[in-house]
Amino acid sequence: MFNPFRADGPGFLGEILDLLGERGRLLLGRRDEAPQARADDLAQLAEVLLSRRGQAAGGALAASLAAGYLGAAPAERHAFLGRLARDFGPDTDRSDAAIRAFHEGAPRALEALHAATEPRRQEVFRRLNLAPGGTGTLLQMRTDLLDILPSMPELAGVNADFLHLFTSWFNRGFLNLQQIDWDTPASILEKIIRYEAVHEIRNWDDLRNRLKPRDRRCYAFFHPQLPGEPLIFVEVALTTEIPAAIAPLLDLDRVPVEPEQATTAVFYSISNTQRGLAGVSFGNFLIKQVVELLRAEWPELRDFVTLSPVPGFARWLDAARKDSDSVLPEQLRQALDASDPAPEAAILSAAALYFLRARDARGRVVDPVARFHLGNGASLQRLNPGGDLSANGLGQSHGLMVNYRYTPADIERNHEAFAERGEVVASDAVRKALPARA
Amino acid sequence: MFNPFRADGPGFLGEILDLLGERGRLLLGRRDEAPQARADDLAQLAEVLLSRRGQAAGGALAASLAAGYLGAAPAERHAFLGRLARDFGPDTDRSDAAIRAFHEGAPRALEALHAATEPRRQEVFRRLNLAPGGTGTLLQMRTDLLDILPSMPELAGVNADFLHLFTSWFNRGFLNLQQIDWDTPASILEKIIRYEAVHEIRNWDDLRNRLKPRDRRCYAFFHPQLPGEPLIFVEVALTTEIPAAIAPLLDLDRVPVEPEQATTAVFYSISNTQRGLAGVSFGNFLIKQVVELLRAEWPELRDFVTLSPVPGFARWLDAARKDSDSVLPEQLRQALDASDPAPEAAILSAAALYFLRARDARGRVVDPVARFHLGNGASLQRLNPGGDLSANGLGQSHGLMVNYRYTPADIERNHEAFAERGEVVASDAVRKALPARA
Amino acid sequence: MFNPFRADGPGFLGEILDLLGERGRLLLGRRDEAPQARADDLAQLAEVLLSRRGQAAGGALAASLAAGYLGAAPAERHAFLGRLARDFGPDTDRSDAAIRAFHEGAPRALEALHAATEPRRQEVFRRLNLAPGGTGTLLQMRTDLLDILPSMPELAGVNADFLHLFTSWFNRGFLNLQQIDWDTPASILEKIIRYEAVHEIRNWDDLRNRLKPRDRRCYAFFHPQLPGEPLIFVEVALTTEIPAAIAPLLDLDRVPVEPEQATTAVFYSISNTQRGLAGVSFGNFLIKQVVELLRAEWPELRDFVTLSPVPGFARWLDAARKDSDSVLPEQLRQALDASDPAPEAAILSAAALYFLRARDARGRVVDPVARFHLGNGASLQRLNPGGDLSANGLGQSHGLMVNYRYTPADIERNHEAFAERGEVVASDAVRKALPARA
Amino acid sequence: MFNPFRADGPGFLGEILDLLGERGRLLLGRRDEAPQARADDLAQLAEVLLSRRGQAAGGALAASLAAGYLGAAPAERHAFLGRLARDFGPDTDRSDAAIRAFHEGAPRALEALHAATEPRRQEVFRRLNLAPGGTGTLLQMRTDLLDILPSMPELAGVNADFLHLFTSWFNRGFLNLQQIDWDTPASILEKIIRYEAVHEIRNWDDLRNRLKPRDRRCYAFFHPQLPGEPLIFVEVALTTEIPAAIAPLLDLDRVPVEPEQATTAVFYSISNTQRGLAGVSFGNFLIKQVVELLRAEWPELRDFVTLSPVPGFARWLDAARKDSDSVLPEQLRQALDASDPAPEAAILSAAALYFLRARDARGRVVDPVARFHLGNGASLQRLNPGGDLSANGLGQSHGLMVNYRYTPADIERNHEAFAERGEVVASDAVRKALPARA
């Protein structure tokens, strides 16, 4: 393709080259001659990129910094991120002056203070985006950062800046919803296989079975600057009833339902793909938009539900059984101990407690998937013991799966109840599964 | 098209409706029943949009605010902008706390201060973008704001926030370069006719003559969120020499040049289209990318020049002739007075002074077009008296047009000279046109 | 673009070049050196194209013949068409042998006879189609042929072969229906302006007024091999009643109807564009497909009618008034003579006679537009005196326009009545307009 | 999708329904009520389709015949094909009259005779093409026909008519060349896997390895009326030398070559996909166009060769060894018998004889792949014993593979030599492999 930023001839970046010294010059040169960049080189390039000279050089310099980063060894990448934290924070002189002005009662002083304290790395990021593929490079930096953040807590500010920028750039208004089907390019489908995080796609036959039959749908959000990269996708089955188990849905030999006869849309898998976008929330928008889209296409659809895993259940139950202060009543403990595997009725009661009574150390509903859907305004519709008998399903939740339900007219109220009062909106059936005294 | 955010049924936005009162409820209702929004309504909607409830309602609320704004009377729009300035600035409590923390030496206090002082309207803008067509609505708000900014200086902070946001969102990395030609949809071409700001496109025949012949090109930047809306476009002629006048270039009866035989690419018109994006600079990138693109397609091209108007020349000359302290030598004054119109040689000398010696009150090169191209790293190649004999051309510049030259290898050096030392890089021919003593 | 058939190096077409002699060689060479082709050259190239050598050379040779033809002077083109008639008819030896075999009772002799008597030019045409743009060249040949057919009746067989071939290639199954709107490329819209044959499109504003408002539609058939070339197009207005005059429909200042409130789709103009396809019928398919498409999009539409010119009316009436044997009753003659212009009632009666009683020398309904729509299965719905008060409308039909009506459930029956019994299906209103005794 | 020909209401096809009788009516009705069509039904529909009534009904009737055929049992399909042969041949009355006119010396009698003897089924086919998916249905008919042609030789005329029609409709001028790569829709790639006829594609990893690396290409012809259906495709490897064996080319672990460094394009597999198009030749055009396309993209490429199987070699050699009159010299026989497997040198000599000396009963080069490439104008470049050590390769050719070479400048001459004189153009190396006396 066309590279708009090709440095051309010795004079083009002359002044910058003088500024950079030998190593920097090489970094700007032909890729095959360039030395592997060190954190110092990258930081120097970032400084130049921020300068007025850098503004004119624009893409060429940004491309060099991007290429230098991507070609650098992990240790140098991490050191460069450290430099972003240490040397590219707010300009302290400008900040001090702005604080003084504030105390002196200057007009619009807070706004000036806000401008003065913008970490300098934010502009580095914006200018890096001028490089071809710049957005992807920035996502890679964030991914690297998240890998080491636990051991380098000083990177928290850099992380916050990434998140702030990505929240703005990956605003829902800039995303495109696209259907993924069997006519989608293989290069994208390959990523669907790789990124599916809930129910592994074993091979291309498995994939086709989730995309091609008329009663199956898959939708993804894409960003214009990352073509071919689904950011998040959801897999949907059209059915004639709310399903209680995953295996029949994925069965290669099942008989498809005619969509015109379906009453229920089942969201049975939703996967984020870009670790670098952690914290930027798409799932809420995706589910709601797909609900509207399916309703417009098949007005007969009445129920919009998930068939969801319960990843925290087994671990919680294990702890609760050992903890005499837990919400588990004694009678239920005994029932759970009565056989192995535990009786289904006991699992059901424990599950009701898990969702409706148990809370984690921060006072939150324990299950992360539950927090996501309830936070989106869904309600807890049904508990399905034996819903996932795979090793993974048995291991993480004693086989339990659940349906969350998205009812457009209730979404806002449910969200309010959950977000403001921590209240879990659940069906009568779920409530009845609570042990008598709970 | 599909509206993902349709409010559906009475319950969907129930809580919000209670919050809003009667008028707000109507604003959220069916458009044909809605009252015309007042500034108070809009400010109230903006507050709700910022609330946690607003986050869940997402697009529906954003769409209501967008529609309410677009449907409001000018006075209410302006009042709403005033409310954004007054009521949606930084949160003062958070800001005060952050300033205290800074003085107490809290870690990463400046970064926290930056976060705390973000004007609340920035989040309003980001959430408004969730509405279908949200980006366009925001551009319209900025356009409205610029109209009244001179008389409402208190909007300066709002303007700064718009500019900050648009600079990030309309980052060159997010723009697409597209060729505009005779196969382009009429709905876009119609905008090219309307937006052409330099040499009016009189009708569709004139337009075709600038797009269809093999020696003519036109390129524009588009943003994915504003399809069908060129942000800036440049018109190019391929020629066999550097042209000295505009009329022959636009002549409907001229014989086209075979591009393979052309040596020169002439940028004879460049127009920004979105007043709402004032201050976000695209022209620099556009010209440089088109230079690279043309070089790649026709490696024989040697010269990349503009044929540019000189909009400030006549006014400056008028003032200079009256001002005995001006850079005009006495001999030149007399020459200019000798005949009407003034002799071409005298115009030439005055023009050389205008570019090379004259400076405005802020010490800058007087001509705004010159500042743009020299700031981009072009040099001043040639002065063309009699280049534009239209009434407009005679009126603003005594018919003078000039060529600026983009030489890829010199761009960076020229930019440096101009940006840091205010030095105008000009050809020998231009320098020689200076009066003897100047 | 890519030319798959580039002759490359001296050897590629060596044998053929020897065969062709000096002039032929030049014809195969670089275009700028090639002499203008003469009919003899073209006939020679056609012979080679039919040979086994020609099969291998394929596209290169076909491209040379196509370019040679397009570059030839009119007289040479015509002479070449004459050669196609004389020298590229059926192979007489093969034909004689096949006729003998038929008389000898050979099995499947008629099929063999059919194969043996295929005019050799049919294969010339098929091979010419291998040239880039070959289909377009063949259309040009047919156009040329139609121009001179009246004076060169010996070309009738060539014409028949073109028609046979085009009927097969431009089979409805190979055509694409596309909507033409304001987002259509200008290069196509320009052709719509040029080809509109019924109500002249005066300029781009007039065109936009027929394409952009929500109550206006335009559809065209395209062939994959002629991209950017509409073959036929129809202009449609959505209205709330059956219109009686054309001027209000085309008024630039009219208020558009909301399509949701329209009850009637009016086909007010239908134009063929390719003279070379004369005799290949598309209009029937186009109207019926557009009817179905509009019904699917707006189920409220009830009436599908035309607003059609009556091009033969004035001439017929003129003759009928002079011919005492005509279907005009004496009383009507007097009424027509009573004033100038004639009274509307008299025009109405004469029009009813024109459609329902008058027949041409071949026993057909006189009006060609009537024959088209009635042959398609439409009925005659209403006579509109004063429907077209333009000079053209007054001149050809005393201002009369008519509505034909397409009722899906009646199309087949109407077609039968007209095609087999010559019966014009007309509304009661039209029948009542007949003079008392007619 | 949209069905333009929906019969609507009782009256639409009224007359036709009367004509058809009860069963025919049902065939035209809703699909789920329709009886399975019998040959008689289909023949009756075909007759109606040819009638004037049928012309007006157009697509609806064609769609019914197409659906009826596709839903019919195999025996009924075959019987219908028999009816096409018996009842839809040339019109004998018209034919007799035309023959009489010929003998009476009527002008243009042969052309009239050609028209009169056209088998009526040709028009059936053209009208069937009006049905949605009509082209595909016709291909299916031909496929069915080819299945039973050996046992129903009376269908030869029908087969000839199909071939005549398809040769015209699938004219190279109507085909699109498209690259198949890893961004191609999975629904098309799935067909590439299924249709690959030379070197089986084992799974999606194998497929990706043939499409995604920069040194691999695949191109296919498509017809506009059969979107998503490749008609023929060729797989290409870019290499730095002419390859002697297939396994290294297909190795999943090989290191790709940078295309800029490749000197050779290897066509290692070419597969037709549509049995219904048997006899319509695409391969010649495909290879030559891909050669030109690759040359334009990478001017450094010097050699365009195949790596081809030799499917007739083992069978021929077996027969030749048993036949004392064969071209095998005694000494070579002994060498071949000396060991098992036979020595490579002996295989090489036998292969040279196979290509250069052996001829089949019709005097042709024995190997069908050789006939294809030599007929296209390629030369025989190299014999590669041990080129394909798969069971299939060993079985059909003792592991032998060969390279044919396409040299643009020689193609025409090679074609001539082969087509007119039966001469196999081979490299010196191949000639030297002939046994001394051969």
PDB file of C-alpha atoms in Angstrom, chain B residues 261-415:
ATOM      1  CA  GLN B 261       3.829  13.758 -20.165  1.00  0.00           C
ATOM      2  CA  ALA B 262       3.142  16.021 -17.220  1.00  0.00           C
ATOM      3  CA  THR B 263       6.050  17.292 -15.143  1.00  0.00           C
ATOM      4  CA  THR B 264       4.157  19.387 -12.657  1.00  0.00           C
ATOM      5  CA  ALA B 265       1.313  18.868 -10.223  1.00  0.00           C
ATOM      6  CA  VAL B 266      -0.495  22.086  -9.390  1.00  0.00           C
ATOM      7  CA  PHE B 267      -2.597  22.393  -6.236  1.00  0.00           C
ATOM      8  CA  TYR B 268      -4.839  25.192  -7.387  1.00  0.00           C
ATOM      9  CA  SER B 269      -7.544  25.040  -4.743  1.00  0.00           C
ATOM     10  CA  ILE B 270      -7.811  23.701  -1.221  1.00  0.00           C
ATOM     11  CA  SER B 271     -10.995  24.116   0.792  1.00  0.00           C
ATOM     12  CA  ASN B 272     -12.021  23.211   4.293  1.00  0.00           C
ATOM     13  CA  THR B 273     -15.684  22.353   4.543  1.00  0.00           C
ATOM     14  CA  GLN B 274     -16.626  21.996   8.201  1.00  0.00           C
ATOM     15  CA  ARG B 275     -16.720  25.244  10.092  1.00  0.00           C
ATOM     16  CA  GLY B 276     -17.287  23.149  13.217  1.00  0.00           C
ATOM     17  CA  LEU B 277     -13.756  21.766  12.808  1.00  0.00           C
ATOM     18  CA  ALA B 278     -12.064  25.171  12.705  1.00  0.00           C
ATOM     19  CA  GLY B 279      -8.648  24.865  14.292  1.00  0.00           C
ATOM     20  CA  VAL B 280      -8.251  21.156  13.551  1.00  0.00           C
ATOM     21  CA  SER B 281      -5.606  21.139  10.898  1.00  0.00           C
ATOM     22  CA  PHE B 282      -5.880  18.765   7.928  1.00  0.00           C
ATOM     23  CA  GLY B 283      -4.414  20.729   5.021  1.00  0.00           C
ATOM     24  CA  ASN B 284      -0.810  19.983   5.829  1.00  0.00           C
ATOM     25  CA  PHE B 285      -1.428  16.233   5.858  1.00  0.00           C
ATOM     26  CA  LEU B 286      -3.630  16.312   2.798  1.00  0.00           C
ATOM     27  CA  ILE B 287      -1.135  18.092   0.569  1.00  0.00           C
ATOM     28  CA  LYS B 288       1.769  15.917   1.648  1.00  0.00           C
ATOM     29  CA  GLN B 289      -0.168  12.706   1.207  1.00  0.00           C
ATOM     30  CA  VAL B 290      -1.379  13.730  -2.234  1.00  0.00           C
ATOM     31  CA  VAL B 291       2.194  14.614  -3.225  1.00  0.00           C
ATOM     32  CA  GLU B 292       3.309  11.125  -2.261  1.00  0.00           C
ATOM     33  CA  LEU B 293       0.370   9.504  -3.984  1.00  0.00           C
ATOM     34  CA  LEU B 294       0.953  11.367  -7.240  1.00  0.00           C
ATOM     35  CA  ARG B 295       4.673  10.600  -7.151  1.00  0.00           C
ATOM     36  CA  ALA B 296       3.909   6.929  -6.728  1.00  0.00           C
ATOM     37  CA  GLU B 297       1.487   6.944  -9.659  1.00  0.00           C
ATOM     38  CA  TRP B 298       3.529   9.135 -12.022  1.00  0.00           C
ATOM     39  CA  PRO B 299       7.202   9.013 -11.131  1.00  0.00           C
ATOM     40  CA  GLU B 300       7.943  11.557 -13.871  1.00  0.00           C
ATOM     41  CA  LEU B 301       6.412  14.378 -11.876  1.00  0.00           C
ATOM     42  CA  ARG B 302       9.133  16.787 -10.767  1.00  0.00           C
ATOM     43  CA  ASP B 303       7.418  19.899  -9.441  1.00  0.00           C
ATOM     44  CA  PHE B 304       4.692  20.080  -6.819  1.00  0.00           C
ATOM     45  CA  VAL B 305       3.434  23.636  -6.612  1.00  0.00           C
ATOM     46  CA  THR B 306       0.368  25.582  -5.740  1.00  0.00           C
ATOM     47  CA  LEU B 307      -1.275  28.335  -7.706  1.00  0.00           C
ATOM     48  CA  SER B 308      -2.488  30.405  -4.798  1.00  0.00           C
ATOM     49  CA  PRO B 309      -4.406  33.607  -4.193  1.00  0.00           C
ATOM     50  CA  VAL B 310      -2.886  36.425  -2.153  1.00  0.00           C
ATOM     51  CA  PRO B 311      -5.923  37.583  -0.226  1.00  0.00           C
ATOM     52  CA  GLY B 312      -4.196  40.162   1.974  1.00  0.00           C
ATOM     53  CA  PHE B 313      -2.102  41.936  -0.638  1.00  0.00           C
ATOM     54  CA  ALA B 314      -4.374  44.782  -1.829  1.00  0.00           C
ATOM     55  CA  ARG B 315      -5.446  45.778   1.644  1.00  0.00           C
ATOM     56  CA  TRP B 316      -1.865  45.744   2.884  1.00  0.00           C
ATOM     57  CA  LEU B 317      -0.631  47.727  -0.097  1.00  0.00           C
ATOM     58  CA  ASP B 318      -3.346  50.292   0.340  1.00  0.00           C
ATOM     59  CA  ALA B 319      -2.363  50.814   3.963  1.00  0.00           C
ATOM     60  CA  ALA B 320       1.351  50.792   3.177  1.00  0.00           C
ATOM     61  CA  ARG B 321       0.999  53.475   0.538  1.00  0.00           C
ATOM     62  CA  LYS B 322      -0.650  55.722   3.076  1.00  0.00           C
ATOM     63  CA  ASP B 323       1.858  54.951   5.803  1.00  0.00           C
ATOM     64  CA  SER B 324       5.123  56.774   5.408  1.00  0.00           C
ATOM     65  CA  ASP B 325       6.793  54.393   7.858  1.00  0.00           C
ATOM     66  CA  SER B 326       5.983  51.315   5.824  1.00  0.00           C
ATOM     67  CA  VAL B 327       8.521  49.133   4.042  1.00  0.00           C
ATOM     68  CA  LEU B 328       7.634  50.756   0.698  1.00  0.00           C
ATOM     69  CA  PRO B 329      10.577  52.807  -0.633  1.00  0.00           C
ATOM     70  CA  GLU B 330       9.697  56.175  -2.027  1.00  0.00           C
ATOM     71  CA  GLN B 331      10.668  55.265  -5.546  1.00  0.00           C
ATOM     72  CA  LEU B 332       8.260  52.326  -5.514  1.00  0.00           C
ATOM     73  CA  ARG B 333       5.472  54.512  -4.162  1.00  0.00           C
ATOM     74  CA  GLN B 334       5.927  56.791  -7.120  1.00  0.00           C
ATOM     75  CA  ALA B 335       5.988  53.908  -9.534  1.00  0.00           C
ATOM     76  CA  LEU B 336       2.759  52.572  -8.081  1.00  0.00           C
ATOM     77  CA  ASP B 337       1.153  55.962  -8.460  1.00  0.00           C
ATOM     78  CA  ALA B 338       2.356  56.393 -12.005  1.00  0.00           C
ATOM     79  CA  SER B 339      -0.564  54.678 -13.652  1.00  0.00           C
ATOM     80  CA  ASP B 340      -3.822  52.949 -12.836  1.00  0.00           C
ATOM     81  CA  PRO B 341      -3.622  50.018 -12.817  1.00  0.00           C
ATOM     82  CA  ALA B 342      -0.107  50.231 -11.439  1.00  0.00           C
ATOM     83  CA  PRO B 343       2.714  48.945 -13.651  1.00  0.00           C
ATOM     84  CA  GLU B 344       3.367  45.243 -13.364  1.00  0.00           C
ATOM     85  CA  ALA B 345       6.989  45.751 -12.336  1.00  0.00           C
ATOM     86  CA  ALA B 346       5.889  47.917  -9.425  1.00  0.00           C
ATOM     87  CA  ILE B 347       3.336  45.335  -8.329  1.00  0.00           C
ATOM     88  CA  LEU B 348       6.042  42.716  -8.452  1.00  0.00           C
ATOM     89  CA  SER B 349       8.354  44.701  -6.228  1.00  0.00           C
ATOM     90  CA  ALA B 350       5.586  45.498  -3.797  1.00  0.00           C
ATOM     91  CA  ALA B 351       4.653  41.821  -3.679  1.00  0.00           C
ATOM     92  CA  ALA B 352       8.221  40.814  -2.883  1.00  0.00           C
ATOM     93  CA  LEU B 353       8.199  43.289  -0.020  1.00  0.00           C
ATOM     94  CA  TYR B 354       4.825  42.005   1.109  1.00  0.00           C
ATOM     95  CA  PHE B 355       6.108  38.460   1.495  1.00  0.00           C
ATOM     96  CA  LEU B 356       9.724  39.018   2.472  1.00  0.00           C
ATOM     97  CA  ARG B 357       9.705  42.180   4.550  1.00  0.00           C
ATOM     98  CA  ALA B 358       6.226  43.128   5.732  1.00  0.00           C
ATOM     99  CA  ARG B 359       5.001  41.742   9.043  1.00  0.00           C
ATOM    100  CA  ASP B 360       1.680  42.157  10.833  1.00  0.00           C
ATOM    101  CA  ALA B 361       1.121  43.542  14.330  1.00  0.00           C
ATOM    102  CA  ARG B 362       1.964  40.138  15.801  1.00  0.00           C
ATOM    103  CA  GLY B 363       5.188  39.995  13.829  1.00  0.00           C
ATOM    104  CA  ARG B 364       3.881  37.443  11.416  1.00  0.00           C
ATOM    105  CA  VAL B 365       3.958  37.211   7.641  1.00  0.00           C
ATOM    106  CA  VAL B 366       0.885  39.177   6.623  1.00  0.00           C
ATOM    107  CA  ASP B 367      -0.740  36.820   4.157  1.00  0.00           C
ATOM    108  CA  PRO B 368      -2.787  33.963   5.738  1.00  0.00           C
ATOM    109  CA  VAL B 369      -2.374  31.672   2.742  1.00  0.00           C
ATOM    110  CA  ALA B 370       1.354  32.254   2.873  1.00  0.00           C
ATOM    111  CA  ARG B 371       1.408  31.402   6.568  1.00  0.00           C
ATOM    112  CA  PHE B 372      -0.384  28.130   5.827  1.00  0.00           C
ATOM    113  CA  HIS B 373       1.915  26.937   3.046  1.00  0.00           C
ATOM    114  CA  LEU B 374       5.171  28.244   4.518  1.00  0.00           C
ATOM    115  CA  GLY B 375       4.162  26.727   7.830  1.00  0.00           C
ATOM    116  CA  ASN B 376       3.725  23.431   6.040  1.00  0.00           C
ATOM    117  CA  GLY B 377       7.291  23.646   4.790  1.00  0.00           C
ATOM    118  CA  ALA B 378       6.680  24.981   1.279  1.00  0.00           C
ATOM    119  CA  SER B 379       8.816  27.708  -0.250  1.00  0.00           C
ATOM    120  CA  LEU B 380       7.709  30.775  -2.195  1.00  0.00           C
ATOM    121  CA  GLN B 381       8.524  29.955  -5.791  1.00  0.00           C
ATOM    122  CA  ARG B 382       7.149  32.655  -8.078  1.00  0.00           C
ATOM    123  CA  LEU B 383       5.083  35.849  -8.124  1.00  0.00           C
ATOM    124  CA  ASN B 384       2.539  36.015 -10.949  1.00  0.00           C
ATOM    125  CA  PRO B 385       1.101  39.482 -11.572  1.00  0.00           C
ATOM    126  CA  GLY B 386      -2.002  39.144 -13.711  1.00  0.00           C
ATOM    127  CA  GLY B 387      -2.603  35.620 -12.452  1.00  0.00           C
ATOM    128  CA  ASP B 388      -6.237  36.227 -11.544  1.00  0.00           C
ATOM    129  CA  LEU B 389      -7.990  38.942 -13.514  1.00  0.00           C
ATOM    130  CA  SER B 390     -11.415  38.203 -12.072  1.00  0.00           C
ATOM    131  CA  ALA B 391     -13.109  40.994 -10.156  1.00  0.00           C
ATOM    132  CA  ASN B 392     -12.267  39.184  -6.953  1.00  0.00           C
ATOM    133  CA  GLY B 393      -8.660  38.651  -7.943  1.00  0.00           C
ATOM    134  CA  LEU B 394      -8.177  42.281  -8.947  1.00  0.00           C
ATOM    135  CA  GLY B 395      -9.905  43.479  -5.836  1.00  0.00           C
ATOM    136  CA  GLN B 396      -7.999  41.485  -3.245  1.00  0.00           C
ATOM    137  CA  SER B 397      -4.584  41.301  -4.855  1.00  0.00           C
ATOM    138  CA  HIS B 398      -4.372  43.500  -7.959  1.00  0.00           C
ATOM    139  CA  GLY B 399      -4.536  40.239  -9.900  1.00  0.00           C
ATOM    140  CA  LEU B 400      -1.468  38.751  -8.220  1.00  0.00           C
ATOM    141  CA  MET B 401      -1.207  35.020  -7.718  1.00  0.00           C
ATOM    142  CA  VAL B 402       1.797  33.062  -6.430  1.00  0.00           C
ATOM    143  CA  ASN B 403       3.232  29.584  -6.557  1.00  0.00           C
ATOM    144  CA  TYR B 404       4.330  27.854  -3.398  1.00  0.00           C
ATOM    145  CA  ARG B 405       6.515  24.827  -3.917  1.00  0.00           C
ATOM    146  CA  TYR B 406       6.500  21.576  -1.964  1.00  0.00           C
ATOM    147  CA  THR B 407       9.838  19.829  -2.299  1.00  0.00           C
ATOM    148  CA  PRO B 408       9.725  16.701  -0.146  1.00  0.00           C
ATOM    149  CA  ALA B 409      13.418  16.827   0.676  1.00  0.00           C
ATOM    150  CA  ASP B 410      13.198  20.452   1.860  1.00  0.00           C
ATOM    151  CA  ILE B 411       9.902  20.471   3.702  1.00  0.00           C
ATOM    152  CA  GLU B 412      11.333  19.880   7.134  1.00  0.00           C
ATOM    153  CA  ARG B 413      14.105  22.459   6.769  1.00  0.00           C
ATOM    154  CA  ASN B 414      11.726  25.068   5.351  1.00  0.00           C
ATOM    155  CA  HIS B 415       9.299  24.458   8.156  1.00  0.00           C
TER     156      HIS B 415
END
